[in-house]
Coordinates of C-alpha atoms in Angstrom, one line a residue:
M1 CA -164.7 19.1 -11.2
T2 CA -164.2 15.9 -13.0
D3 CA -161.0 17.2 -14.5
V4 CA -159.6 18.2 -11.1
S5 CA -160.4 14.9 -9.6
D6 CA -158.8 13.0 -12.5
G7 CA -155.7 15.1 -12.1
D8 CA -155.4 14.3 -8.4
E9 CA -155.8 10.6 -9.1
R10 CA -153.0 10.7 -11.7
G11 CA -150.7 12.6 -9.2
R12 CA -151.3 10.1 -6.5
G13 CA -150.6 7.3 -8.9
D14 CA -147.3 8.9 -9.9
Q15 CA -146.3 9.4 -6.3
F16 CA -147.1 5.7 -5.5
T17 CA -145.1 4.6 -8.4
R18 CA -142.0 6.6 -7.3
R19 CA -142.3 5.3 -3.8
S20 CA -142.6 1.7 -5.0
L21 CA -139.6 2.2 -7.3
L22 CA -137.6 3.6 -4.4
L23 CA -138.6 0.9 -2.0
G24 CA -137.9 -1.7 -4.6
G25 CA -134.5 -0.2 -5.2
V26 CA -133.7 -0.3 -1.5
Q27 CA -134.8 -3.9 -1.3
A28 CA -132.9 -4.9 -4.4
A29 CA -129.8 -3.2 -3.0
G30 CA -130.2 -5.0 0.3
L31 CA -130.7 -8.4 -1.4
S32 CA -127.7 -7.7 -3.6
L33 CA -125.6 -6.9 -0.5
V34 CA -126.8 -10.1 1.3
G35 CA -126.2 -12.1 -1.9
W36 CA -122.7 -10.7 -2.2
R37 CA -122.0 -11.5 1.5
V38 CA -123.3 -15.0 1.0
F39 CA -121.1 -15.4 -2.1
D40 CA -118.1 -13.9 -0.2
L41 CA -118.6 -16.4 2.7
Q42 CA -119.4 -19.5 0.7
V43 CA -117.2 -19.0 -2.3
L44 CA -114.5 -16.4 -1.8
G45 CA -114.1 -17.2 1.9
A46 CA -114.6 -20.9 1.8
R47 CA -111.0 -21.7 2.6
R48 CA -110.9 -19.4 5.5
Y49 CA -114.3 -20.0 7.1
G50 CA -114.8 -23.7 6.3
P51 CA -112.3 -25.0 8.9
L52 CA -113.7 -22.6 11.5
A53 CA -117.2 -23.8 10.9
E54 CA -115.9 -27.4 11.2
D55 CA -114.3 -26.6 14.5
N56 CA -117.7 -25.4 15.8
R57 CA -119.1 -28.8 14.9
I58 CA -116.1 -31.1 15.7
N59 CA -114.2 -31.2 18.9
L60 CA -110.9 -32.9 19.7
Q61 CA -110.5 -34.4 23.2
V62 CA -107.1 -35.5 24.5
L63 CA -107.0 -39.0 26.1
A64 CA -104.6 -39.7 29.0
P65 CA -102.1 -42.5 28.5
K66 CA -101.3 -45.2 31.1
R67 CA -98.2 -44.4 33.1
G68 CA -95.3 -46.8 32.7
R69 CA -94.3 -49.1 35.6
I70 CA -91.1 -49.1 37.7
F71 CA -89.1 -52.2 38.6
D72 CA -86.0 -53.0 40.6
A73 CA -82.9 -54.7 39.2
Y74 CA -84.5 -58.2 39.8
G75 CA -87.8 -57.5 38.3
R76 CA -89.7 -56.7 41.5
L77 CA -92.5 -54.2 41.0
L78 CA -92.0 -50.9 42.7
A79 CA -94.7 -48.7 41.1
D80 CA -97.7 -49.4 38.9
N81 CA -101.3 -48.3 38.4
E82 CA -104.5 -49.4 40.1
Q83 CA -108.0 -48.9 38.9
V84 CA -110.3 -46.8 41.1
F85 CA -113.8 -45.5 40.6
R86 CA -114.5 -41.7 40.5
V87 CA -117.4 -39.4 40.2
T88 CA -117.4 -36.3 38.0
I89 CA -119.7 -33.3 37.3
T90 CA -120.3 -31.6 34.0
P91 CA -121.6 -28.1 34.9
G92 CA -123.3 -27.5 31.6
L93 CA -125.5 -30.5 32.1
A94 CA -126.0 -30.0 35.8
K95 CA -127.5 -26.5 35.5
N96 CA -127.5 -25.9 39.3
S97 CA -124.1 -27.4 40.2
V98 CA -124.2 -26.5 43.9
G99 CA -127.6 -28.1 44.4
V100 CA -126.5 -31.3 42.6
L101 CA -123.3 -31.5 44.6
R102 CA -125.2 -31.2 47.8
R103 CA -127.4 -34.2 46.7
V104 CA -124.2 -36.1 45.8
S105 CA -122.8 -35.3 49.3
R106 CA -125.4 -37.6 50.8
I107 CA -123.6 -40.5 49.2
V108 CA -120.0 -39.2 48.9
P109 CA -119.2 -36.9 51.9
L110 CA -118.5 -33.4 50.8
S111 CA -118.2 -30.3 53.0
D112 CA -119.5 -26.9 51.9
D113 CA -115.9 -25.8 51.4
E114 CA -115.1 -28.7 49.2
I115 CA -118.3 -28.1 47.1
A116 CA -117.2 -24.5 46.6
K117 CA -113.7 -25.5 45.5
I118 CA -115.2 -28.0 43.0
V119 CA -117.5 -25.4 41.5
V120 CA -114.5 -23.0 41.1
R121 CA -112.4 -25.7 39.5
A122 CA -115.2 -26.7 37.2
R123 CA -115.7 -23.1 36.1
K124 CA -112.0 -22.8 35.1
Q125 CA -112.1 -26.1 33.1
G126 CA -115.2 -25.3 31.1
R127 CA -118.9 -25.9 31.3
Y128 CA -118.8 -29.2 29.3
V129 CA -115.6 -30.6 30.7
P130 CA -116.1 -33.3 33.4
T131 CA -114.6 -32.2 36.7
T132 CA -113.6 -34.8 39.3
I133 CA -115.5 -34.6 42.5
A134 CA -114.0 -37.6 44.3
S135 CA -111.9 -40.7 43.6
D136 CA -111.5 -44.1 45.2
L137 CA -115.2 -44.6 45.6
S138 CA -116.5 -47.9 47.0
F139 CA -118.6 -50.2 44.9
E140 CA -121.7 -49.3 47.0
Q141 CA -121.2 -45.6 46.4
V142 CA -120.9 -46.1 42.7
A143 CA -124.1 -48.2 42.7
Q144 CA -126.0 -45.6 44.7
L145 CA -124.9 -42.8 42.4
N146 CA -126.0 -44.7 39.3
L147 CA -129.3 -45.6 41.0
F148 CA -130.1 -42.0 41.7
A149 CA -128.8 -40.8 38.3
P150 CA -132.1 -39.3 37.1
S151 CA -132.1 -36.8 40.0
L152 CA -128.3 -36.0 39.6
P153 CA -128.0 -34.3 36.2
G154 CA -124.4 -33.8 35.0
I155 CA -123.1 -36.5 37.4
A156 CA -121.3 -39.5 36.0
T157 CA -119.1 -42.3 37.4
D158 CA -116.2 -43.9 35.6
A159 CA -113.0 -45.9 36.2
A160 CA -109.7 -44.1 36.4
L161 CA -106.1 -45.1 37.1
R162 CA -104.2 -44.1 40.3
R163 CA -100.4 -44.6 41.0
R164 CA -99.6 -47.4 43.4
Y165 CA -96.3 -47.8 45.3
H166 CA -95.3 -51.2 46.8
D167 CA -92.4 -50.5 49.2
G168 CA -93.4 -47.6 51.4
P169 CA -90.7 -45.3 52.9
A170 CA -87.8 -47.6 52.1
L171 CA -88.0 -46.8 48.4
S172 CA -89.8 -43.5 48.6
H173 CA -86.8 -41.3 47.7
V174 CA -85.6 -43.6 44.9
V175 CA -89.0 -44.2 43.2
G176 CA -90.5 -40.8 44.1
Y177 CA -94.1 -39.9 43.7
V178 CA -96.5 -38.2 41.3
G179 CA -98.7 -35.1 41.6
S180 CA -100.9 -32.7 39.7
V181 CA -99.5 -30.3 37.2
E182 CA -99.3 -26.9 39.0
R183 CA -98.0 -24.6 36.2
F184 CA -98.4 -24.8 32.4
A185 CA -95.9 -23.6 29.8
I186 CA -96.9 -22.6 26.3
D187 CA -95.1 -25.6 24.8
D188 CA -96.5 -28.1 27.3
D189 CA -97.9 -31.3 25.9
A190 CA -101.7 -31.0 25.8
V191 CA -102.1 -34.2 27.8
A192 CA -100.4 -32.4 30.8
R193 CA -103.5 -30.1 31.0
L194 CA -105.9 -32.9 31.7
P195 CA -107.4 -32.6 35.2
E196 CA -106.6 -36.2 36.0
M197 CA -103.0 -36.1 34.6
R198 CA -100.2 -36.7 37.1
I199 CA -96.5 -36.1 36.6
G200 CA -93.4 -37.0 38.4
K201 CA -92.5 -35.0 41.5
G202 CA -89.4 -36.7 42.8
G203 CA -87.1 -39.7 42.4
A204 CA -87.3 -41.9 39.3
E205 CA -90.9 -40.6 38.7
L206 CA -89.4 -37.2 38.1
G207 CA -86.1 -38.3 36.5
F208 CA -87.8 -40.5 33.9
D209 CA -91.1 -38.6 33.7
G210 CA -90.8 -38.2 29.9
E211 CA -90.5 -42.0 29.3
L212 CA -93.0 -43.0 32.0
R213 CA -95.7 -40.5 30.9
G214 CA -96.4 -41.9 27.5
T215 CA -98.2 -40.2 24.6
G216 CA -101.8 -38.9 24.7
G217 CA -104.5 -40.1 22.4
I218 CA -107.2 -38.1 20.6
Q219 CA -110.9 -38.6 20.4
K220 CA -112.8 -36.7 17.6
V221 CA -116.4 -36.1 18.5
E222 CA -119.4 -34.2 17.0
V223 CA -121.0 -31.7 19.4
D224 CA -124.1 -29.5 19.2
A225 CA -124.2 -25.7 19.6
R226 CA -124.1 -26.1 23.4
G227 CA -120.9 -28.3 23.3
R228 CA -122.7 -31.5 24.2
I229 CA -121.3 -34.7 22.5
I230 CA -123.6 -36.1 19.8
R231 CA -121.4 -39.0 18.6
N232 CA -117.9 -40.3 18.4
L233 CA -116.3 -39.8 15.0
E234 CA -112.7 -41.2 15.5
T235 CA -110.5 -42.4 18.3
V236 CA -106.7 -42.6 18.3
E237 CA -105.7 -44.6 21.4
P238 CA -103.1 -43.3 23.8
V239 CA -99.7 -45.0 23.9
A240 CA -98.7 -46.2 27.4
G241 CA -95.5 -44.9 29.0
R242 CA -92.3 -47.0 28.9
D243 CA -91.5 -49.3 31.8
V244 CA -88.3 -48.4 33.7
T245 CA -86.1 -50.9 35.4
L246 CA -83.8 -49.5 38.1
T247 CA -80.4 -50.8 39.3
I248 CA -81.6 -50.8 42.9
D249 CA -81.9 -54.1 44.8
S250 CA -85.1 -53.3 46.6
E251 CA -84.8 -56.1 49.2
L252 CA -81.3 -54.9 50.2
Q253 CA -82.6 -51.4 50.2
R254 CA -85.3 -52.3 52.7
L255 CA -82.7 -54.1 55.0
V256 CA -80.4 -51.1 54.8
T257 CA -83.2 -48.6 55.6
D258 CA -84.3 -50.7 58.6
R259 CA -80.7 -50.6 59.8
M260 CA -80.6 -46.9 59.5
Q261 CA -83.7 -46.1 61.4
G262 CA -81.8 -45.5 64.7
E263 CA -79.4 -43.0 63.1
G264 CA -81.8 -40.1 62.9
R265 CA -80.9 -38.2 59.7
A266 CA -78.6 -40.3 57.6
A267 CA -77.9 -41.4 54.0
A268 CA -76.1 -44.3 52.3
V269 CA -75.1 -45.0 48.7
M270 CA -73.6 -48.2 47.3
L271 CA -72.4 -48.6 43.7
D272 CA -71.6 -51.5 41.5
I273 CA -68.1 -50.5 40.4
A274 CA -68.2 -52.6 37.2
T275 CA -71.4 -50.9 35.9
G276 CA -71.8 -47.7 37.9
G277 CA -75.2 -49.0 38.9
I278 CA -76.6 -47.7 42.2
V279 CA -77.5 -50.8 44.2
V280 CA -78.6 -48.9 47.3
M281 CA -79.6 -45.3 47.7
A282 CA -81.1 -44.9 51.2
S283 CA -82.1 -41.7 53.0
V284 CA -83.8 -41.5 56.4
P285 CA -86.2 -40.3 57.5
G286 CA -88.4 -41.1 54.5
F287 CA -92.1 -40.7 53.6
D288 CA -95.0 -42.8 52.3
A289 CA -95.3 -42.1 48.6
G290 CA -98.6 -44.1 48.5
A291 CA -100.2 -41.7 50.9
I292 CA -99.3 -38.8 48.6
A293 CA -100.6 -40.6 45.5
G294 CA -103.8 -41.4 47.2
G295 CA -104.6 -37.7 47.9
I296 CA -102.8 -36.5 51.1
A297 CA -104.6 -34.0 53.2
G298 CA -103.3 -30.5 53.2
A299 CA -102.5 -30.5 56.9
D300 CA -100.5 -33.7 56.5
W301 CA -98.6 -32.4 53.5
Q302 CA -97.6 -29.3 55.4
K303 CA -96.3 -31.5 58.2
L304 CA -94.0 -33.2 55.7
V305 CA -92.9 -29.9 54.1
Q306 CA -92.3 -28.1 57.4
S307 CA -90.7 -31.0 59.4
E308 CA -87.3 -30.2 60.9
D309 CA -86.1 -33.6 59.8
K310 CA -87.0 -32.9 56.1
P311 CA -88.3 -36.3 55.2
L312 CA -88.9 -35.3 51.6
L313 CA -85.2 -34.5 51.1
N314 CA -83.2 -37.3 49.5
R315 CA -80.0 -36.8 51.5
A316 CA -78.2 -39.3 49.3
I317 CA -78.2 -36.9 46.3
A318 CA -79.2 -33.6 47.8
G319 CA -77.7 -33.6 51.2
Q320 CA -74.4 -31.6 51.0
Y321 CA -71.8 -32.2 53.7
A322 CA -68.1 -31.4 54.4
P323 CA -66.3 -34.6 53.5
G324 CA -63.6 -33.8 56.1
S325 CA -60.7 -36.3 56.3
A326 CA -62.3 -38.6 53.7
F327 CA -61.1 -36.0 51.2
M328 CA -57.4 -36.5 52.2
V329 CA -57.1 -39.4 49.7
V330 CA -57.8 -36.9 46.9
T331 CA -55.2 -34.5 48.2
A332 CA -52.6 -37.4 48.5
L333 CA -53.4 -38.6 45.0
A334 CA -53.0 -35.1 43.5
G335 CA -49.7 -34.6 45.4
L336 CA -48.2 -38.0 44.3
D337 CA -49.2 -37.4 40.7
A338 CA -48.0 -33.8 40.6
G339 CA -44.6 -34.9 42.0
V340 CA -44.8 -32.6 45.0
L341 CA -44.9 -35.8 47.2
S342 CA -43.2 -39.1 46.8
Q343 CA -44.2 -42.5 48.3
G344 CA -40.8 -42.8 50.1
E345 CA -40.9 -39.2 51.5
R346 CA -41.6 -38.7 55.2
I347 CA -43.1 -35.6 56.7
Q348 CA -42.8 -34.7 60.4
C349 CA -45.9 -34.1 62.5
D350 CA -45.4 -32.4 65.9
G351 CA -49.1 -31.9 66.5
H352 CA -49.3 -28.5 64.8
Y353 CA -48.7 -26.8 61.4
A354 CA -47.6 -23.1 61.2
Y355 CA -48.6 -21.3 58.0
R356 CA -48.4 -17.5 57.4
G357 CA -48.8 -16.7 61.1
E358 CA -51.6 -19.2 61.7
V359 CA -51.3 -22.5 63.5
Y360 CA -53.4 -25.6 62.5
R361 CA -53.7 -28.3 65.0
C362 CA -53.6 -32.1 64.4
S363 CA -56.1 -34.4 65.9
K364 CA -53.3 -36.1 67.8
H365 CA -52.1 -33.2 69.9
D366 CA -48.6 -34.5 70.6
G367 CA -48.1 -35.4 67.0
H368 CA -47.8 -38.5 64.9
G369 CA -44.0 -38.2 64.3
S370 CA -42.5 -38.9 61.0
L371 CA -45.0 -40.3 58.4
S372 CA -45.1 -41.7 54.9
V373 CA -48.1 -41.1 52.7
H374 CA -49.3 -44.6 53.5
E375 CA -49.1 -43.9 57.3
A376 CA -50.6 -40.4 57.0
I377 CA -53.7 -41.8 55.3
R378 CA -54.0 -44.6 57.9
S379 CA -53.7 -42.1 60.8
S380 CA -55.6 -39.3 59.2
C381 CA -52.8 -36.8 60.0
E382 CA -53.9 -33.1 59.4
V383 CA -50.3 -31.8 59.6
F384 CA -49.1 -34.1 56.8
F385 CA -51.9 -33.0 54.5
C386 CA -51.6 -29.3 55.3
E387 CA -48.1 -29.6 54.0
V388 CA -49.2 -31.5 50.9
A389 CA -52.0 -28.9 50.2
S390 CA -49.5 -26.0 50.6
R391 CA -47.2 -27.6 48.0
L392 CA -50.1 -28.3 45.6
G393 CA -52.0 -25.0 45.6
I394 CA -55.7 -24.7 45.3
T395 CA -55.9 -25.0 41.5
R396 CA -54.4 -28.6 41.4
I397 CA -56.5 -29.6 44.5
A398 CA -59.7 -28.4 42.8
A399 CA -58.8 -30.1 39.5
A400 CA -58.2 -33.5 41.3
A401 CA -61.4 -33.1 43.2
R402 CA -63.4 -32.6 40.1
A403 CA -61.7 -35.5 38.4
M404 CA -62.9 -37.7 41.3
G405 CA -66.5 -36.7 40.7
L406 CA -66.9 -33.9 43.2
G407 CA -68.4 -30.5 42.4
G408 CA -70.9 -31.5 39.7
T409 CA -74.0 -33.5 39.1
S410 CA -74.2 -36.9 37.4
N411 CA -77.8 -36.6 36.3
V412 CA -78.5 -40.2 37.4
G413 CA -82.3 -39.8 37.0
V414 CA -83.7 -39.5 40.5
G415 CA -84.8 -35.9 40.7
E416 CA -83.1 -32.9 42.1
E417 CA -79.4 -33.9 42.5
K418 CA -77.2 -31.3 44.1
A419 CA -73.7 -30.4 42.8
G420 CA -71.9 -30.0 46.1
L421 CA -69.0 -27.5 46.0
V422 CA -65.3 -27.5 45.1
P423 CA -64.2 -24.0 45.9
D424 CA -61.4 -22.1 44.2
P425 CA -60.4 -18.4 43.8
D426 CA -62.8 -17.8 40.9
W427 CA -65.8 -19.3 42.8
K428 CA -65.0 -17.1 45.9
R429 CA -64.6 -14.0 43.8
G430 CA -67.8 -14.6 42.0
N431 CA -70.0 -15.6 44.9
L432 CA -68.5 -13.9 47.9
N433 CA -66.7 -11.0 46.2
A434 CA -63.5 -11.7 48.1
S435 CA -60.0 -12.9 47.4
W436 CA -58.8 -16.4 48.1
L437 CA -56.7 -16.8 51.3
G438 CA -53.7 -19.2 51.6
G439 CA -55.2 -20.8 54.7
E440 CA -58.3 -21.7 52.7
T441 CA -56.1 -23.9 50.5
L442 CA -55.1 -25.9 53.5
L443 CA -58.7 -26.3 54.7
T444 CA -59.8 -27.4 51.3
G445 CA -57.0 -30.0 51.2
L446 CA -58.4 -31.3 54.5
G447 CA -62.0 -31.5 53.1
Q448 CA -63.1 -28.6 55.2
G449 CA -63.8 -24.9 54.7
Y450 CA -66.2 -24.3 51.8
M451 CA -65.9 -27.9 50.5
Q452 CA -69.2 -29.8 50.2
A453 CA -70.1 -33.2 48.7
T454 CA -73.1 -35.4 48.5
P455 CA -73.1 -39.1 49.6
L456 CA -73.5 -40.1 45.9
Q457 CA -70.4 -38.0 45.0
L458 CA -68.4 -39.6 47.8
A459 CA -69.4 -43.1 46.6
V460 CA -68.3 -42.1 43.1
M461 CA -65.0 -40.8 44.5
A462 CA -64.4 -44.2 46.2
A463 CA -65.4 -46.1 43.0
R464 CA -62.9 -44.0 40.9
I465 CA -60.1 -44.6 43.3
A466 CA -60.9 -48.3 43.5
S467 CA -60.9 -48.7 39.7
G468 CA -58.7 -45.9 38.4
R469 CA -61.5 -45.1 35.9
A470 CA -64.1 -42.4 35.6
I471 CA -67.0 -44.4 36.9
V472 CA -70.4 -42.7 36.1
P473 CA -73.3 -43.6 38.4
V474 CA -76.6 -44.7 36.8
V475 CA -79.9 -45.7 38.3
E476 CA -81.5 -47.3 35.2
K477 CA -80.5 -50.8 34.4
R478 CA -79.0 -51.1 30.9
A479 CA -77.8 -53.9 28.7
G480 CA -74.1 -54.5 28.3
A481 CA -71.2 -53.3 30.4
P482 CA -70.2 -49.7 30.0
E483 CA -66.6 -48.6 29.2
F484 CA -65.2 -45.9 31.6
H485 CA -62.2 -44.0 30.4
P486 CA -59.0 -44.0 32.6
L487 CA -58.5 -41.1 35.0
P488 CA -55.4 -38.8 34.5
F489 CA -53.4 -40.2 37.4
G490 CA -50.6 -42.8 37.4
A491 CA -51.2 -46.4 38.4
D492 CA -48.5 -46.2 41.1
S493 CA -50.3 -43.2 42.6
F494 CA -53.6 -45.1 42.8
D495 CA -51.9 -48.1 44.3
A496 CA -50.5 -46.0 47.1
I497 CA -53.8 -44.5 47.9
R498 CA -55.6 -47.9 47.9
K499 CA -53.0 -49.4 50.2
G500 CA -53.4 -46.5 52.6
M501 CA -57.2 -46.9 52.6
A502 CA -56.9 -50.6 53.3
A503 CA -54.7 -49.8 56.3
V504 CA -57.3 -47.3 57.5
V505 CA -59.8 -50.1 58.1
N506 CA -57.6 -53.2 58.6
D507 CA -54.6 -52.0 60.7
E508 CA -55.1 -52.1 64.4
D509 CA -54.3 -48.4 64.7
G510 CA -56.3 -47.4 61.5
S511 CA -58.6 -44.4 61.9
A512 CA -61.7 -46.4 60.8
S513 CA -61.0 -49.9 62.0
E514 CA -64.7 -50.3 63.0
A515 CA -65.6 -50.7 59.3
K516 CA -63.9 -54.1 59.3
L517 CA -66.4 -56.8 58.3
G518 CA -65.0 -59.6 60.4
A519 CA -63.1 -62.9 60.2
G520 CA -63.5 -64.8 56.9
R521 CA -65.2 -61.8 55.2
P522 CA -63.9 -59.5 52.4
M523 CA -61.4 -56.8 53.3
V524 CA -62.7 -53.3 53.2
A525 CA -60.7 -50.2 52.2
G526 CA -61.9 -46.8 53.1
K527 CA -61.5 -43.4 54.7
S528 CA -63.6 -41.7 57.4
G529 CA -64.3 -38.1 57.8
G530 CA -64.7 -38.1 61.6
A531 CA -67.7 -40.0 62.9
K532 CA -70.1 -38.5 60.4
V533 CA -68.6 -39.5 57.0
F534 CA -67.2 -42.7 55.5
A535 CA -66.2 -43.6 51.9
G536 CA -64.7 -46.9 50.8
F537 CA -64.9 -50.0 48.7
E538 CA -64.8 -53.8 49.0
P539 CA -63.2 -56.2 48.5
A540 CA -60.0 -54.2 48.8
E541 CA -58.1 -56.6 46.5
A542 CA -60.6 -56.8 43.7
P543 CA -63.2 -54.0 44.3
R544 CA -66.9 -54.8 43.5
Y545 CA -68.8 -52.2 45.6
A546 CA -68.1 -48.6 46.5
I547 CA -69.9 -47.2 49.4
A548 CA -70.5 -43.8 51.2
T549 CA -72.4 -43.2 54.4
V550 CA -73.2 -40.0 56.2
I551 CA -74.8 -39.6 59.7
E552 CA -75.7 -36.0 60.4
R553 CA -75.5 -36.5 64.2
G554 CA -72.7 -39.1 64.2
G555 CA -70.4 -39.5 67.1
D556 CA -72.5 -41.0 70.0
G557 CA -71.5 -44.6 70.9
N558 CA -72.1 -46.8 67.8
A559 CA -73.5 -44.0 65.7
T560 CA -70.6 -43.6 63.3
A561 CA -70.6 -43.6 59.5
A562 CA -67.9 -46.3 59.5
L563 CA -70.0 -48.7 61.5
L564 CA -73.0 -48.1 59.3
A565 CA -70.9 -48.8 56.2
R566 CA -69.7 -52.0 57.8
D567 CA -73.3 -53.2 58.5
I568 CA -74.4 -52.3 55.0
L569 CA -71.5 -54.1 53.4
N570 CA -72.2 -57.2 55.5
L571 CA -75.8 -57.2 54.3
A572 CA -74.5 -57.0 50.7
V573 CA -72.1 -59.9 51.3
D574 CA -75.0 -61.9 52.7
R575 CA -77.1 -61.1 49.7
T576 CA -74.4 -62.6 47.4
D577 CA -73.2 -65.3 49.7
P578 CA -76.0 -66.8 51.9
A579 CA -73.4 -69.1 53.7
H580 CA -72.6 -66.2 56.0
G581 CA -75.1 -65.4 58.7
D582 CA -74.8 -61.9 60.0
I583 CA -78.5 -61.3 59.5
A584 CA -80.4 -62.0 62.7
P585 CA -83.7 -63.9 62.8
G586 CA -86.5 -61.8 61.4
G587 CA -84.1 -59.9 59.1
G588 CA -82.5 -57.6 61.7
V589 CA -78.9 -56.8 61.7
V590 CA -76.7 -58.1 64.5
P591 CA -75.7 -55.1 66.6
A592 CA -72.1 -53.8 66.5
T593 CA -69.9 -55.1 69.2
N594 CA -67.2 -52.4 69.2
S595 CA -67.8 -48.8 70.0
G596 CA -65.9 -45.6 70.4
E597 CA -65.0 -42.8 68.0
K598 CA -61.7 -42.8 66.2
A599 CA -59.8 -39.7 65.0
G600 CA -61.2 -38.8 61.5

């Protein structure tokens, strides 16, 4: 019995030994695998995983730059930044965001709908990214929020910058406004993704957004596993945006805008011919950029967007109108330079013009009689210019129009400028899938049909005729005088057109004599396009300013574009020569004394 018992003990011992060896082998293999993985991570994979581990510990935060200021030509401040207090919530620290926001609403009024929107916005931005609850807090509200801070986890107050505008509706279209970034592109600057970041939405704010915006800074911080900031490691301060100085005379712009208030929907542009600088760019009705920057209510914004008068539209650069008879000077210039018309030639007007079975009527039904080019411009004779357009053909008319600045944008830097339209056979075929008709050449020569131009383009046209050079409009003030190259038309041709435009305003039977400034004042040269359009320059003998005015509902009493141009030029003369007194007490403009509509 003893032998059997000893044998069993030996068997159990052998079995235990095998199990121990097996278990030990498994453990050794496991430890070897772990060791190999540790070696792989720490040694072989150090270059790959080291930076990733560092990113888990170090966060980079983008710092918003201060937006550059905007000044007028004389250094008057048009747009800058003001400091406001705001309150934010960090959801990861608040735990119950809705409950905390309801407690905040006892100090800063928040509706349930507003609270819900804040929660959704915060969720999109991240749990540990501060989300703005409200801006423009009063000092009392900030004090109360800080006093009750222990019961408001995740809530913080700080100072922020908000855009401020100084001239209201008078400069709204020129300066523009800022707003939130609505869509992001892959290559967008990281600073554009900041919740408080604002970008240009119109006017110079949009045109010079790249310069005004500045460069974002970076703050390198250490965070814990939950993303909470432990300490600041490094800060690279943001670089403020560049200040922009415009060519606009803001005081003159305000006077002009006040004068235009009774015109309904209208626009005016005045250029300095020597520099191309835009001195006045007025469009009515306007809007209050400050109200938008301060956080306009949704209902009020919809009123602006849906208004029949389109107050957000800058008619000076984006309103497109048929130039009408104002375009006749381009047709005459092209005819003289092409040799199809001579200065001594006379063309008979009997009140109508027959062309390929169609009859085109003149504004003077019994006709103007025999006219030279000088007299035809003065009288705005449709028959004369139908004949010139027929001789020229559409190709030469279109080429002359483009040389005068029509049919394209100048990229002056004030937002969404429209190109207008100079039609030709290629355009019609490509856009209307139709052939060009001979009668359309005549209509184009008269500034009608498909032809469209903006007030800015008409002012450029006037400046180019006045100077004989390819004046390019600018809205940013620059050092030094630019050099504009000569236009491809002869000096004699330009002289003939200028004399005709001077007769339009200064002869008793001129078609826009209401644009005359008055005794002792500079002589104006110009051309009207009916009651709605006027383009010209002054002084006629040595041009300094070019001007274009458009009144969409022109034609009633004193509501003509020529009269508006007269009053604006008078204001400009008073700005440079205080000895003249056409500005009434209080800054108002002396009303026009002559009325009635002339043939365009």
